[in-house]
XYZ file of N, CA and C in Angstrom:
861
model
N 1.037 -0.989 -0.104
C -0.058 -0.053 0.021
C 1.210 1.299 -0.033
N 0.544 2.247 -0.680
C 1.102 3.554 -0.742
C 1.341 4.430 0.232
N 1.746 4.162 1.472
C 1.779 4.918 2.479
C 2.941 6.140 2.120
N 2.170 7.340 1.207
C 2.931 8.341 0.660
C 3.374 9.575 1.034
N 3.158 9.885 2.373
C 3.314 11.211 3.102
C 4.610 11.144 3.505
N 5.700 11.602 3.022
C 6.992 11.454 3.788
C 7.231 12.239 5.166
N 6.351 12.972 5.824
C 6.306 13.150 7.087
C 5.469 12.554 8.314
N 4.248 12.333 7.812
C 3.423 11.610 8.773
C 2.277 11.325 8.153
N 1.763 10.183 8.601
C 0.477 9.633 8.101
C -0.157 8.781 9.085
N -1.469 8.616 9.155
C -2.138 7.561 10.146
C -1.840 6.228 10.003
N -1.839 5.497 10.655
C -1.684 3.844 10.806
C -2.865 3.462 10.651
N -3.262 2.064 10.112
C -4.611 1.513 10.001
C -5.508 1.642 11.222
N -6.426 1.767 11.202
C -7.130 1.702 12.660
C -7.828 0.552 12.727
N -7.429 0.143 14.236
C -7.864 -1.081 14.846
C -9.058 -1.316 15.510
N -9.451 -0.240 16.269
C -10.601 -0.034 17.030
C -11.606 -0.070 15.841
N -12.781 -0.830 16.390
C -13.897 -0.918 15.764
C -14.619 0.657 15.670
N -14.785 0.911 16.999
C -15.201 2.402 17.302
C -14.777 3.526 16.525
N -13.366 3.542 16.620
C -12.751 4.393 15.507
C -13.016 4.216 14.301
N -13.147 3.070 13.867
C -13.400 3.019 12.307
C -14.398 3.499 11.947
N -15.646 3.514 12.855
C -16.900 4.245 12.326
C -16.980 5.579 12.385
N -15.733 6.368 12.695
C -15.673 7.898 12.890
C -14.438 8.022 12.303
N -14.093 8.045 11.229
C -13.086 8.343 10.367
C -12.664 10.033 10.643
N -11.195 10.130 10.493
C -10.893 12.051 11.005
C -11.080 12.733 9.846
N -12.306 13.309 9.425
C -12.065 14.274 8.289
C -11.509 15.407 8.667
N -11.063 15.849 9.680
C -10.142 16.714 9.783
C -8.814 16.936 9.467
N -8.434 15.548 9.299
C -7.289 14.996 8.816
C -6.240 16.138 7.801
N -5.054 16.515 7.829
C -4.587 17.435 6.573
C -4.895 16.383 5.443
N -4.561 15.280 5.510
C -4.667 14.527 4.408
C -5.903 13.979 3.924
N -6.949 14.320 4.229
C -8.344 14.063 3.958
C -8.833 15.075 2.762
N -9.052 15.155 1.885
C -9.780 16.063 0.724
C -11.430 15.602 0.784
N -12.148 16.500 1.177
C -13.643 16.016 1.139
C -14.131 15.760 -0.326
N -13.755 16.482 -1.100
C -14.346 16.344 -2.590
C -13.008 16.168 -3.823
N -13.614 15.092 -4.564
C -12.646 14.394 -5.676
C -12.238 15.771 -6.330
N -13.197 16.419 -6.793
C -12.618 17.575 -7.560
C -11.872 17.549 -8.446
N -10.333 17.770 -9.405
C -9.849 17.650 -10.255
C -9.185 16.491 -10.406
N -9.003 15.886 -8.986
C -8.270 14.529 -9.152
C -8.832 13.386 -10.384
N -10.095 13.639 -10.381
C -10.986 12.841 -11.524
C -10.667 13.331 -12.906
N -9.449 12.579 -13.730
C -8.823 13.046 -14.822
C -9.800 12.145 -15.847
N -9.890 12.698 -16.771
C -10.185 11.796 -18.122
C -10.340 10.596 -18.454
N -8.505 10.218 -18.246
C -8.015 8.823 -18.402
C -8.820 7.761 -17.449
N -8.762 8.218 -16.064
C -9.487 7.175 -15.223
C -11.417 7.469 -15.270
N -11.585 8.527 -15.619
C -13.072 8.871 -15.724
C -13.303 7.763 -16.937
N -12.822 7.618 -17.767
C -12.855 6.704 -19.149
C -13.051 5.282 -18.571
N -12.079 4.680 -17.530
C -12.121 3.568 -17.152
C -13.425 3.349 -16.226
N -13.637 4.524 -15.348
C -15.206 4.005 -14.702
C -16.145 3.604 -15.727
N -16.388 4.819 -17.057
C -17.288 4.270 -17.701
C -17.382 3.349 -18.149
N -16.115 2.973 -19.023
C -16.274 2.018 -20.063
C -16.180 0.454 -19.470
N -15.364 0.701 -18.232
C -15.048 -0.545 -17.967
C -16.045 -1.077 -16.735
N -16.179 0.001 -15.969
C -17.202 -0.306 -15.004
C -18.447 0.022 -15.064
N -18.780 0.938 -16.190
C -20.234 1.345 -16.225
C -20.747 2.145 -15.138
N -20.019 3.186 -14.913
C -20.225 4.197 -13.739
C -20.012 5.497 -14.374
N -20.887 6.612 -14.688
C -20.710 7.836 -14.952
C -21.603 8.784 -14.407
N -21.115 10.116 -14.739
C -22.200 11.335 -14.233
C -22.256 11.485 -12.713
N -22.966 11.826 -12.153
C -23.367 11.960 -10.680
C -23.270 10.525 -10.013
N -23.870 9.873 -10.894
C -23.720 8.314 -10.123
C -22.339 7.896 -9.720
N -21.065 8.242 -10.867
C -20.061 8.159 -10.579
C -19.182 8.686 -9.153
N -19.645 9.996 -9.317
C -19.199 11.190 -8.137
C -19.539 10.659 -6.886
N -20.847 10.374 -6.567
C -21.310 9.640 -5.359
C -20.435 8.417 -5.302
N -20.389 7.658 -5.960
C -19.670 6.130 -6.010
C -18.421 6.736 -5.391
N -17.748 7.283 -5.968
C -16.131 7.519 -5.457
C -16.058 7.754 -4.277
N -16.858 8.918 -3.723
C -17.170 9.485 -2.622
C -17.349 8.282 -1.352
N -18.212 7.348 -1.815
C -18.704 6.350 -1.027
C -17.452 5.284 -0.649
N -16.937 5.060 -1.672
C -15.864 3.654 -1.630
C -14.836 4.486 -0.794
N -14.408 5.640 -1.536
C -13.094 6.414 -0.963
C -13.213 6.537 0.970
N -15.022 7.002 1.219
C -14.734 7.291 2.490
C -14.644 5.960 3.159
N -15.247 4.966 2.630
C -15.285 3.706 3.205
C -13.945 3.107 3.444
N -12.913 3.237 2.624
C -11.248 2.829 3.027
C -10.970 3.615 3.961
N -11.040 5.004 3.786
C -10.779 5.660 5.002
C -10.945 5.488 6.176
N -11.994 4.760 6.398
C -12.331 4.295 7.635
C -11.485 3.498 8.258
N -10.615 2.816 7.523
C -9.904 1.585 8.138
C -8.264 2.022 7.604
N -8.133 3.065 6.524
C -6.509 3.069 6.296
C -6.857 4.380 6.026
N -5.957 5.383 6.913
C -6.022 6.762 6.772
C -4.684 7.198 6.219
N -4.542 6.805 5.153
C -3.183 7.179 4.365
C -3.830 8.231 3.477
N -2.243 9.158 3.014
C -2.582 10.054 2.290
C -3.103 9.880 0.860
N -2.710 8.718 0.222
C -3.054 8.404 -0.918
C -4.607 8.095 -1.357
N -5.186 8.016 0.002
C -6.475 7.410 0.165
C -7.091 9.041 0.218
N -6.855 9.412 1.426
C -7.411 10.650 1.958
C -7.474 11.868 0.744
N -6.424 12.028 -0.288
C -6.002 12.820 -0.901
C -6.578 12.522 -2.647
N -6.858 11.391 -2.596
C -7.749 10.734 -3.989
C -6.506 10.576 -4.801
N -5.098 10.331 -4.254
C -3.868 10.412 -5.346
C -4.115 8.891 -5.421
N -4.812 7.840 -5.436
C -5.166 6.660 -6.037
C -5.881 6.552 -7.524
N -6.646 8.015 -7.638
C -7.354 8.132 -8.858
C -6.510 8.621 -10.217
N -4.824 9.145 -9.695
C -4.309 9.650 -10.731
C -3.766 8.667 -11.715
N -4.101 8.966 -12.806
C -3.666 8.040 -13.904
C -2.137 8.580 -14.190
N -0.914 8.483 -13.484
C 0.125 8.944 -13.493
C 0.839 8.328 -14.678
N 0.667 6.915 -14.610
C 1.711 5.949 -15.618
C 1.115 6.352 -17.182
N -0.384 6.789 -17.679
C -0.750 7.266 -18.721
C -0.011 8.479 -19.234
N 0.619 8.883 -18.240
C 1.216 10.178 -18.644
C 2.669 10.250 -19.204
N 3.245 9.058 -18.838
C 4.719 8.780 -18.886
C 4.730 8.367 -20.880
N 6.026 8.668 -20.890
C 6.188 8.119 -22.425
C 6.376 6.908 -22.864
N 6.474 6.041 -21.840
C 6.389 4.644 -22.029
C 5.083 3.862 -21.971
N 4.040 4.478 -21.771
C 2.694 4.305 -21.704
C 2.174 3.456 -22.952
N 2.562 3.816 -24.348
C 2.000 3.100 -25.506
C 3.000 1.678 -25.550
N 4.347 1.674 -25.019
C 5.039 0.460 -24.984
C 4.395 -0.396 -24.102
N 3.914 0.010 -22.880
C 3.652 -1.092 -22.115
C 2.157 -1.628 -22.397
N 1.202 -0.704 -23.168
C 0.074 -1.429 -23.616
C 0.576 -2.548 -24.865
N 1.288 -2.058 -25.736
C 1.709 -3.132 -26.694
C 2.161 -4.490 -25.847
N 2.870 -4.124 -25.277
C 3.499 -5.490 -24.504
C 2.383 -6.387 -23.873
N 1.774 -5.527 -23.108
C 0.712 -6.544 -22.414
C -0.450 -6.657 -23.000
N -0.715 -6.252 -24.354
C -1.934 -6.674 -25.244
C -1.373 -7.959 -25.817
N -0.099 -7.918 -26.129
C 0.559 -9.298 -26.750
C 0.799 -10.308 -25.605
N -0.133 -10.690 -24.831
C -0.086 -11.735 -23.658
C 1.107 -11.317 -22.918
N 1.747 -10.040 -22.235
C 2.805 -9.840 -21.396
C 1.816 -10.369 -20.204
N 2.846 -10.760 -19.297
C 2.319 -10.842 -17.696
C 3.028 -9.441 -16.994
N 1.780 -9.330 -16.228
C 1.765 -7.964 -15.573
C 1.972 -8.293 -14.202
N 2.868 -7.486 -13.156
C 2.990 -7.741 -11.785
C 2.767 -6.091 -11.381
N 1.536 -6.068 -10.398
C 1.550 -4.534 -9.897
C 1.922 -4.672 -8.215
N 3.287 -4.394 -8.061
C 3.522 -4.160 -6.614
C 2.661 -2.988 -5.589
N 2.532 -3.328 -4.432
C 1.941 -2.321 -3.815
C 0.871 -1.675 -4.230
N -0.201 -2.765 -4.855
C -1.326 -2.582 -5.800
C -2.231 -1.454 -5.246
N -2.912 -1.819 -4.006
C -3.835 -0.742 -3.427
C -4.909 -1.252 -3.920
N -5.797 -0.485 -4.606
C -6.952 -1.011 -4.921
C -7.144 -1.483 -6.232
N -5.911 -1.931 -7.017
C -5.783 -2.510 -8.254
C -5.952 -1.120 -9.493
N -5.676 0.002 -9.350
C -6.329 1.006 -9.938
C -5.519 0.804 -11.430
N -4.154 0.857 -11.374
C -3.428 0.519 -12.539
C -3.674 -0.686 -13.461
N -3.989 -1.504 -12.620
C -4.298 -2.722 -13.522
C -5.789 -2.402 -13.965
N -6.909 -1.538 -13.813
C -7.822 -1.193 -14.410
C -7.594 -0.477 -15.414
N -6.689 0.055 -15.452
C -6.317 0.965 -16.496
C -5.835 0.417 -17.619
N -5.023 -0.624 -17.507
C -4.675 -1.519 -18.498
C -5.973 -2.254 -18.964
N -6.427 -2.927 -18.116
C -7.770 -3.775 -18.540
C -8.612 -2.905 -19.222
N -9.200 -1.510 -19.251
C -9.753 -0.794 -19.720
C -9.262 -0.247 -21.223
N -8.029 -0.586 -21.164
C -7.329 -0.175 -22.609
C -7.148 -1.712 -23.285
N -7.747 -2.811 -23.213
C -7.668 -3.946 -24.054
C -6.727 -5.086 -23.585
N -6.238 -4.742 -22.264
C -5.160 -5.748 -21.904
C -6.020 -6.976 -21.067
N -5.492 -8.225 -21.391
C -6.478 -9.613 -20.794
C -5.976 -9.513 -19.276
N -6.999 -9.609 -18.481
C -6.802 -9.931 -17.013
C -6.133 -11.319 -16.558
N -6.308 -12.267 -17.117
C -5.951 -13.274 -16.554
C -4.469 -13.238 -17.040
N -3.810 -12.423 -17.133
C -2.137 -12.224 -17.136
C -1.657 -11.241 -16.263
N -2.376 -11.062 -15.375
C -2.097 -9.993 -14.137
C -2.020 -10.778 -13.066
N -0.985 -10.103 -12.160
C -1.067 -10.514 -10.974
C -0.879 -9.078 -9.934
N -1.314 -9.299 -9.004
C -1.271 -8.541 -7.881
C -0.689 -8.232 -6.438
N -0.069 -7.624 -5.904
C 0.533 -7.948 -4.539
C 0.611 -6.951 -3.680
N -0.019 -7.204 -2.557
C -0.146 -6.062 -1.565
C 0.004 -6.840 0.083
N -0.024 -6.088 0.974
C 0.578 -6.684 2.538
C -0.916 -7.220 3.097
N -2.285 -6.377 2.192
C -3.483 -6.903 3.089
C -4.678 -6.910 2.029
N -5.291 -8.126 2.090
C -6.245 -8.169 0.923
C -7.695 -7.157 1.157
N -7.418 -6.603 1.944
C -8.621 -5.654 2.010
C -8.598 -4.519 0.818
N -7.399 -4.174 0.494
C -7.093 -3.441 -0.582
C -7.927 -4.122 -1.950
N -7.407 -5.110 -2.092
C -8.205 -5.818 -3.527
C -9.910 -5.745 -3.160
N -10.128 -6.372 -1.860
C -11.258 -6.126 -1.937
C -12.262 -4.962 -2.107
N -11.689 -3.895 -1.713
C -12.220 -2.647 -2.070
C -12.006 -2.265 -3.518
N -10.949 -2.690 -4.092
C -11.159 -2.401 -5.262
C -12.125 -3.012 -6.125
N -12.539 -4.239 -5.880
C -13.740 -4.839 -6.445
C -14.905 -3.764 -6.530
N -14.955 -3.397 -5.116
C -16.130 -2.376 -4.865
C -16.248 -1.041 -5.677
N -14.925 -0.598 -5.732
C -14.509 0.628 -6.376
C -14.955 0.471 -7.720
N -14.522 -0.681 -8.517
C -14.684 -0.773 -9.896
C -15.819 -1.728 -10.263
N -16.507 -2.336 -9.336
C -17.441 -3.253 -9.671
C -17.326 -4.240 -10.893
N -16.185 -4.970 -10.278
C -15.794 -5.970 -11.550
C -15.473 -6.800 -10.924
N -15.755 -7.473 -9.980
C -15.541 -8.944 -9.190
C -15.560 -10.067 -10.470
N -16.648 -10.128 -11.153
C -17.262 -11.130 -11.982
C -16.166 -11.351 -13.337
N -15.347 -10.313 -13.522
C -14.552 -10.006 -15.090
C -13.057 -9.961 -14.767
N -12.773 -9.258 -13.586
C -11.484 -8.814 -13.217
C -10.751 -10.048 -12.533
N -10.035 -10.567 -13.618
C -9.179 -12.025 -13.320
C -8.028 -12.013 -12.664
N -7.474 -11.034 -12.454
C -6.074 -10.935 -11.843
C -5.719 -11.642 -10.545
N -4.665 -12.084 -10.395
C -4.285 -13.231 -9.174
C -3.875 -12.370 -8.126
N -4.575 -12.160 -7.252
C -4.079 -11.382 -5.894
C -2.837 -12.367 -5.202
N -2.235 -11.547 -4.411
C -1.140 -12.339 -3.619
C -0.790 -11.245 -2.427
N -1.373 -11.576 -1.331
C -1.236 -11.215 -0.153
C 0.154 -11.391 0.286
N 1.250 -10.633 0.195
C 2.407 -11.044 0.669
C 3.497 -9.544 0.956
N 4.522 -9.788 1.881
C 5.148 -8.623 1.942
C 6.379 -8.932 1.005
N 6.927 -7.879 0.328
C 8.097 -8.024 -0.684
C 9.522 -8.317 0.158
N 9.500 -7.498 1.555
C 10.703 -7.751 2.387
C 10.802 -8.902 2.986
N 9.485 -9.889 3.012
C 9.684 -11.266 3.726
C 10.829 -11.780 3.532
N 11.556 -12.643 4.528
C 12.780 -13.170 4.112
C 12.792 -14.693 3.595
N 13.513 -14.733 2.369
C 13.409 -15.767 1.634
C 12.463 -16.052 0.938
N 11.573 -14.915 0.582
C 10.469 -14.909 -0.405
C 10.688 -15.662 -1.688
N 10.060 -16.253 -1.981
C 9.815 -17.356 -3.192
C 8.357 -17.195 -3.881
N 8.111 -17.122 -4.907
C 6.887 -17.103 -5.463
C 6.880 -17.647 -6.850
N 6.647 -19.040 -6.784
C 6.720 -19.645 -8.045
C 6.198 -19.108 -9.473
N 4.959 -18.907 -9.314
C 4.317 -18.438 -10.280
C 4.703 -17.138 -10.765
N 5.513 -16.267 -9.871
C 6.071 -14.951 -10.430
C 7.882 -14.940 -10.860
N 8.303 -15.658 -10.159
C 9.726 -15.779 -10.210
C 10.504 -15.928 -11.685
N 10.766 -15.266 -12.091
C 11.507 -15.229 -13.806
C 10.278 -15.313 -14.560
N 9.308 -14.452 -14.568
C 7.852 -14.758 -15.349
C 7.364 -13.685 -15.774
N 7.713 -12.625 -15.009
C 7.052 -11.227 -15.093
C 7.633 -10.497 -16.571
N 6.741 -9.914 -17.213
C 7.401 -8.990 -17.993
C 7.022 -7.714 -18.147
N 6.207 -7.079 -17.251
C 5.822 -5.814 -17.050
C 5.685 -5.732 -15.374
N 6.645 -5.125 -14.526
C 6.433 -4.874 -13.116
C 6.191 -3.416 -13.006
N 4.828 -3.438 -11.916
C 4.949 -1.944 -11.773
C 5.426 -1.502 -10.186
N 5.865 -0.512 -10.295
C 6.359 -0.244 -8.932
C 6.039 1.379 -8.476
N 4.783 1.659 -8.681
C 4.301 3.080 -8.463
C 3.867 3.414 -7.153
N 4.565 4.518 -6.495
C 4.300 4.974 -5.279
C 4.935 3.689 -4.418
N 5.904 3.181 -4.477
C 6.243 1.685 -3.991
C 7.490 2.104 -3.115
N 8.760 2.057 -4.085
C 9.931 2.131 -3.533
C 9.941 2.888 -2.739
N 9.332 3.917 -2.600
C 9.551 5.135 -1.441
C 9.384 5.013 -0.002
N 8.591 3.704 -0.072
C 7.923 3.646 1.495
C 8.918 2.953 2.586
N 10.209 2.567 1.932
C 11.117 2.071 2.552
C 12.427 2.668 2.592
N 13.033 2.186 3.668
C 14.917 3.003 3.817
C 15.378 2.386 2.873
N 16.473 3.341 2.454
C 17.538 2.786 1.349
C 17.753 1.239 1.539
N 18.301 0.657 2.608
C 18.384 -0.643 2.423
C 17.347 -1.526 2.414
N 16.098 -1.372 3.006
C 15.130 -1.733 2.547
C 14.718 -1.635 1.149
N 14.994 -0.763 0.455
C 14.864 -0.242 -1.355
C 15.719 -1.373 -2.089
N 16.822 -1.784 -1.413
C 17.774 -2.544 -2.262
C 17.156 -3.819 -2.055
N 16.771 -4.412 -0.818
C 15.856 -5.537 -0.711
C 15.019 -5.722 -1.800
N 14.301 -4.745 -1.806
C 12.932 -4.879 -2.668
C 13.238 -4.770 -4.189
N 14.201 -4.322 -4.480
C 14.696 -4.383 -5.920
C 15.250 -5.536 -6.317
N 16.135 -6.142 -5.119
C 16.553 -7.643 -5.577
C 15.260 -8.431 -5.728
N 13.981 -8.230 -5.221
C 13.107 -9.175 -4.974
C 12.528 -8.896 -6.572
N 12.386 -7.256 -6.959
C 11.968 -7.282 -8.481
C 12.495 -7.858 -9.469
N 13.901 -7.748 -9.267
C 14.603 -8.700 -10.299
C 14.411 -10.043 -10.094
N 14.114 -10.465 -9.332
C 13.612 -12.021 -8.985
C 12.700 -12.327 -9.838
N 11.663 -11.467 -9.689
C 10.185 -11.797 -10.671
C 10.384 -11.617 -12.269
N 11.631 -11.005 -12.327
C 12.223 -10.506 -13.873
C 13.028 -11.504 -14.758
N 12.769 -11.336 -15.832
C 13.549 -12.042 -17.011
C 14.374 -11.335 -17.933
N 15.353 -11.421 -18.540
C 15.925 -10.469 -19.832
C 14.693 -10.238 -20.700
N 14.498 -8.767 -20.948
C 13.274 -8.072 -21.665
C 12.356 -7.492 -20.667
N 12.399 -8.075 -19.573
C 11.166 -7.441 -18.631
C 11.547 -5.763 -18.204
N 10.490 -5.178 -18.360
C 10.481 -3.530 -18.038
C 9.763 -3.298 -16.457
N 10.305 -2.812 -15.878
C 10.224 -2.252 -14.399
C 9.615 -0.848 -14.620
N 8.380 -0.481 -14.376
C 8.103 1.133 -14.583
C 7.315 1.680 -13.199
N 7.711 2.695 -12.741
C 7.327 3.373 -11.577
C 7.227 4.682 -11.443
N 6.817 5.152 -10.416
C 7.275 6.663 -10.103
C 7.057 6.730 -8.567
N 7.803 7.446 -7.706
C 7.571 7.617 -6.600
C 8.153 9.044 -6.154
N 7.844 9.504 -4.755
C 8.074 10.733 -4.301
C 10.173 10.973 -4.071
N 10.342 12.010 -4.387
C 11.649 12.169 -4.647
C 12.127 13.544 -3.628
N 13.343 14.103 -3.564
C 13.594 15.193 -2.873
C 15.076 15.519 -3.594
N 15.093 16.769 -3.953
C 16.517 17.269 -4.862
C 17.869 16.740 -4.029
N 17.808 16.923 -2.745
C 18.952 16.656 -2.020
C 18.750 15.488 -1.336
N 17.948 14.702 -1.679
C 17.363 13.250 -0.906
C 17.205 13.746 0.260
N 16.372 12.879 0.953
C 15.651 12.994 2.232
C 15.055 11.695 3.157
N 15.397 11.616 4.403
C 15.477 10.543 4.981
C 14.551 10.881 5.928
N 13.114 9.924 6.331
C 12.323 10.211 7.212
C 12.329 9.297 8.084
N 12.265 9.407 9.574
C 12.428 8.598 10.495
C 11.038 8.823 11.442
N 10.307 7.944 11.688
C 9.422 7.806 12.200
C 9.301 6.605 13.179
N 8.534 6.572 14.085
C 8.346 5.050 15.134
C 8.028 3.986 14.133
N 8.609 2.936 13.781
C 8.017 2.001 13.130
C 8.358 1.789 11.719
N 9.231 2.802 10.991
C 9.368 3.001 9.825
C 10.204 4.120 9.410
N 11.083 3.952 8.435
C 11.846 4.543 7.920
C 11.754 5.042 6.348
N 11.712 5.902 6.017
C 11.680 6.271 4.466
C 12.723 7.023 3.588
N 13.122 6.566 2.614
C 14.298 7.205 1.978
C 13.782 7.670 0.659
N 13.927 9.026 0.419
C 13.453 9.980 -1.096
C 14.627 9.853 -1.828
N 14.959 9.519 -2.866
C 15.927 9.723 -3.835
C 16.206 10.992 -4.383
N 17.253 11.256 -4.878
C 17.154 12.409 -6.206
C 17.760 11.491 -7.418
N 18.154 12.084 -8.145
C 18.299 11.241 -9.677
C 19.522 10.388 -9.962
N 20.755 10.823 -8.848
C 21.818 10.085 -8.613
C 22.024 9.274 -7.665
N 21.304 9.545 -6.679
C 21.224 8.363 -5.622
C 19.954 7.158 -6.253
N 19.178 7.243 -6.952
C 18.316 6.298 -7.819
C 19.031 5.567 -8.680
N 19.902 6.269 -9.399
C 20.562 5.527 -10.247
C 21.933 4.724 -9.322
N 22.465 5.221 -8.487
C 23.335 4.397 -7.773
C 22.695 3.125 -7.285
N 21.435 3.258 -6.554
C 20.850 1.967 -6.132
C 20.678 1.052 -7.347
N 20.551 1.412 -8.402
C 20.186 0.222 -9.561
C 21.759 -0.464 -9.964
N 22.502 0.667 -9.572
C 24.049 0.195 -10.120
C 24.464 -0.952 -9.289
N 24.079 -0.817 -7.898
C 24.379 -1.496 -6.972
C 23.847 -2.961 -6.768
N 22.381 -2.815 -7.021
C 21.743 -3.985 -6.998
C 21.880 -4.761 -8.635
N 22.712 -3.754 -9.464
C 22.916 -4.735 -10.865
C 24.141 -5.714 -10.326
N 25.188 -4.938 -9.627
C 26.447 -5.472 -9.522
C 26.096 -6.840 -8.504
N 25.239 -6.816 -7.343
C 24.990 -7.844 -6.567
C 24.151 -8.755 -6.991
N 23.632 -8.606 -8.363
C 22.399 -9.699 -8.636
C 23.212 -10.385 -10.002
N 24.351 -9.848 -10.586
C 24.715 -10.190 -11.860
C 23.616 -9.970 -13.122
N 22.852 -9.045 -12.760
C 22.329 -8.456 -14.036
C 22.629 -7.362 -14.672
N 22.331 -6.833 -15.884
C 22.303 -5.542 -16.505
C 21.052 -4.973 -16.976
N 20.709 -3.888 -16.457
C 19.672 -3.238 -16.789
C 20.121 -1.519 -17.319
N 19.213 -1.270 -18.358
C 18.876 0.001 -18.818
C 18.055 0.884 -18.141
N 18.649 1.749 -17.178
C 17.591 2.443 -16.287
C 17.556 4.157 -16.800
N 16.376 4.292 -16.982
C 15.853 5.831 -17.632
C 15.175 6.290 -16.295
N 15.720 7.415 -15.832
C 14.963 8.332 -14.526
C 15.069 9.905 -14.950
N 13.690 10.134 -14.726
C 13.717 11.488 -14.608
C 12.963 12.072 -13.483
N 13.131 13.379 -13.200
C 12.689 13.995 -11.811
C 11.616 15.043 -12.604
N 10.458 15.319 -11.953
C 9.262 15.754 -12.573
C 8.574 16.775 -11.377
N 8.090 17.813 -11.958
C 7.159 18.406 -10.470
C 6.114 17.617 -10.203
N 5.609 17.601 -9.222
C 4.427 16.795 -8.902
C 2.958 17.269 -9.477
N 2.959 18.424 -9.843
C 1.730 19.224 -10.732
C 1.617 18.235 -11.911
N 2.859 17.774 -12.484
C 2.747 16.965 -13.899
C 2.020 15.639 -13.685
N 2.153 15.309 -12.355
C 1.154 13.864 -11.963
C -0.315 14.287 -11.819
N -0.667 15.579 -11.745
C -2.077 15.756 -11.225
C -2.330 16.254 -9.836
N -1.270 16.710 -9.328
C -1.263 17.152 -7.852
C -1.330 18.550 -7.858
N -1.244 19.318 -6.709
C -1.531 20.861 -6.792
C -0.653 21.472 -5.533
N -0.130 22.492 -6.138
C 0.976 23.265 -5.500
C 0.673 23.267 -3.883
N -0.222 22.976 -3.467
C -0.690 22.823 -1.800
C -0.237 21.715 -1.175
N -0.118 20.695 -2.282
C 0.092 19.567 -1.734
C 1.395 19.306 -1.404
N 2.507 20.038 -1.692
C 3.932 20.168 -1.311
C 4.485 21.377 -0.772
N 3.427 22.476 -0.168
C 3.798 23.494 0.223
C 4.865 23.559 1.503
N 4.302 22.322 2.142
C 5.195 21.996 3.567
C 6.608 21.475 3.188
N 7.002 20.847 2.049
C 8.583 20.507 1.605
C 8.457 20.559 0.091
N 9.576 21.037 0.072
C 9.691 21.036 -1.725
C 10.268 19.862 -2.124
N 9.199 18.785 -2.035
C 9.448 17.218 -2.607
C 9.074 17.640 -3.880
N 9.495 16.345 -4.661
C 9.270 16.351 -6.299
C 8.911 14.814 -6.470
N 9.019 14.532 -7.806
C 8.713 13.107 -8.180
C 10.129 12.337 -8.915
N 9.779 11.272 -9.022
C 10.727 10.758 -9.816
C 9.701 9.448 -10.946
N 10.035 9.734 -12.358
C 9.485 8.697 -12.858
C 10.557 8.078 -13.643
N 10.479 6.534 -13.779
C 11.292 5.678 -14.243
C 10.994 4.199 -14.796
N 12.013 3.862 -15.769
C 11.776 2.864 -16.565
C 12.553 1.941 -16.529
N 13.172 0.729 -15.983
C 14.147 0.117 -16.048
C 13.935 -1.264 -16.949
N 14.573 -1.476 -17.881
C 14.528 -2.616 -18.903
C 15.883 -3.742 -18.610
N 15.446 -4.729 -18.346
C 16.565 -5.776 -18.460
C 17.272 -6.531 -19.151
N 18.390 -6.135 -19.577
C 18.994 -6.575 -20.934
C 19.713 -7.905 -20.573
N 20.274 -8.574 -19.311
C 20.515 -9.661 -19.379
C 20.543 -10.045 -17.842
């Protein structure tokens, strides 16, 4: 799941009583979807889910608030899960071409599976899709969000990518496209090295890893009770891949760029408190 605020976010609520009274005063709770509903994702709901107009607006608020009751994360409260960031990347046509040609797709930290629905609504067969996250509740909420339990055939896997000695026979060495969207920045640098090695474990020569994540021009380490997050700049992100290449004996072509978060569809107010930016990247395995 994308716990993607680099300074503070609420942990999942355990108390049933608390779950009935979500904190709508949170800095990370935007009451209205507003400009977060972009044409690309609106088309998914209209053509894949059959929901449009006022019904769509009501439905989005209902499911988002249902999710917020249990997972008070910025990516949910601020509607970031709706942003079709992947469709704005220059690699998007290549993703569609490979996925439509029976390429296998793995979505890491899938949340509601919104990126897989973007692919599905653009003609990608869902039986070749896999999704991984630390709790199946996100996946179940995704069925509610997209009303597609009868036709979404992606295989959901409830696992932690940092799990020691992780082995997943259906995935290892079999994935053509691996999505790591708002994912690696959840971890410390050391954990990112492990997570990237696990990503390589799922790949094979020719595989593409596509992602975007929060970044900082000078790098930024966030230390909070129970977790550490490391935000890269371009140099440190490239260094991470070079280190993992050397330690795994693989070769990758890594393309990475730093972008303003407004290019993702966020607003200036979303980063006034800290000058963070975004990183978009594509890593292609050569050997």
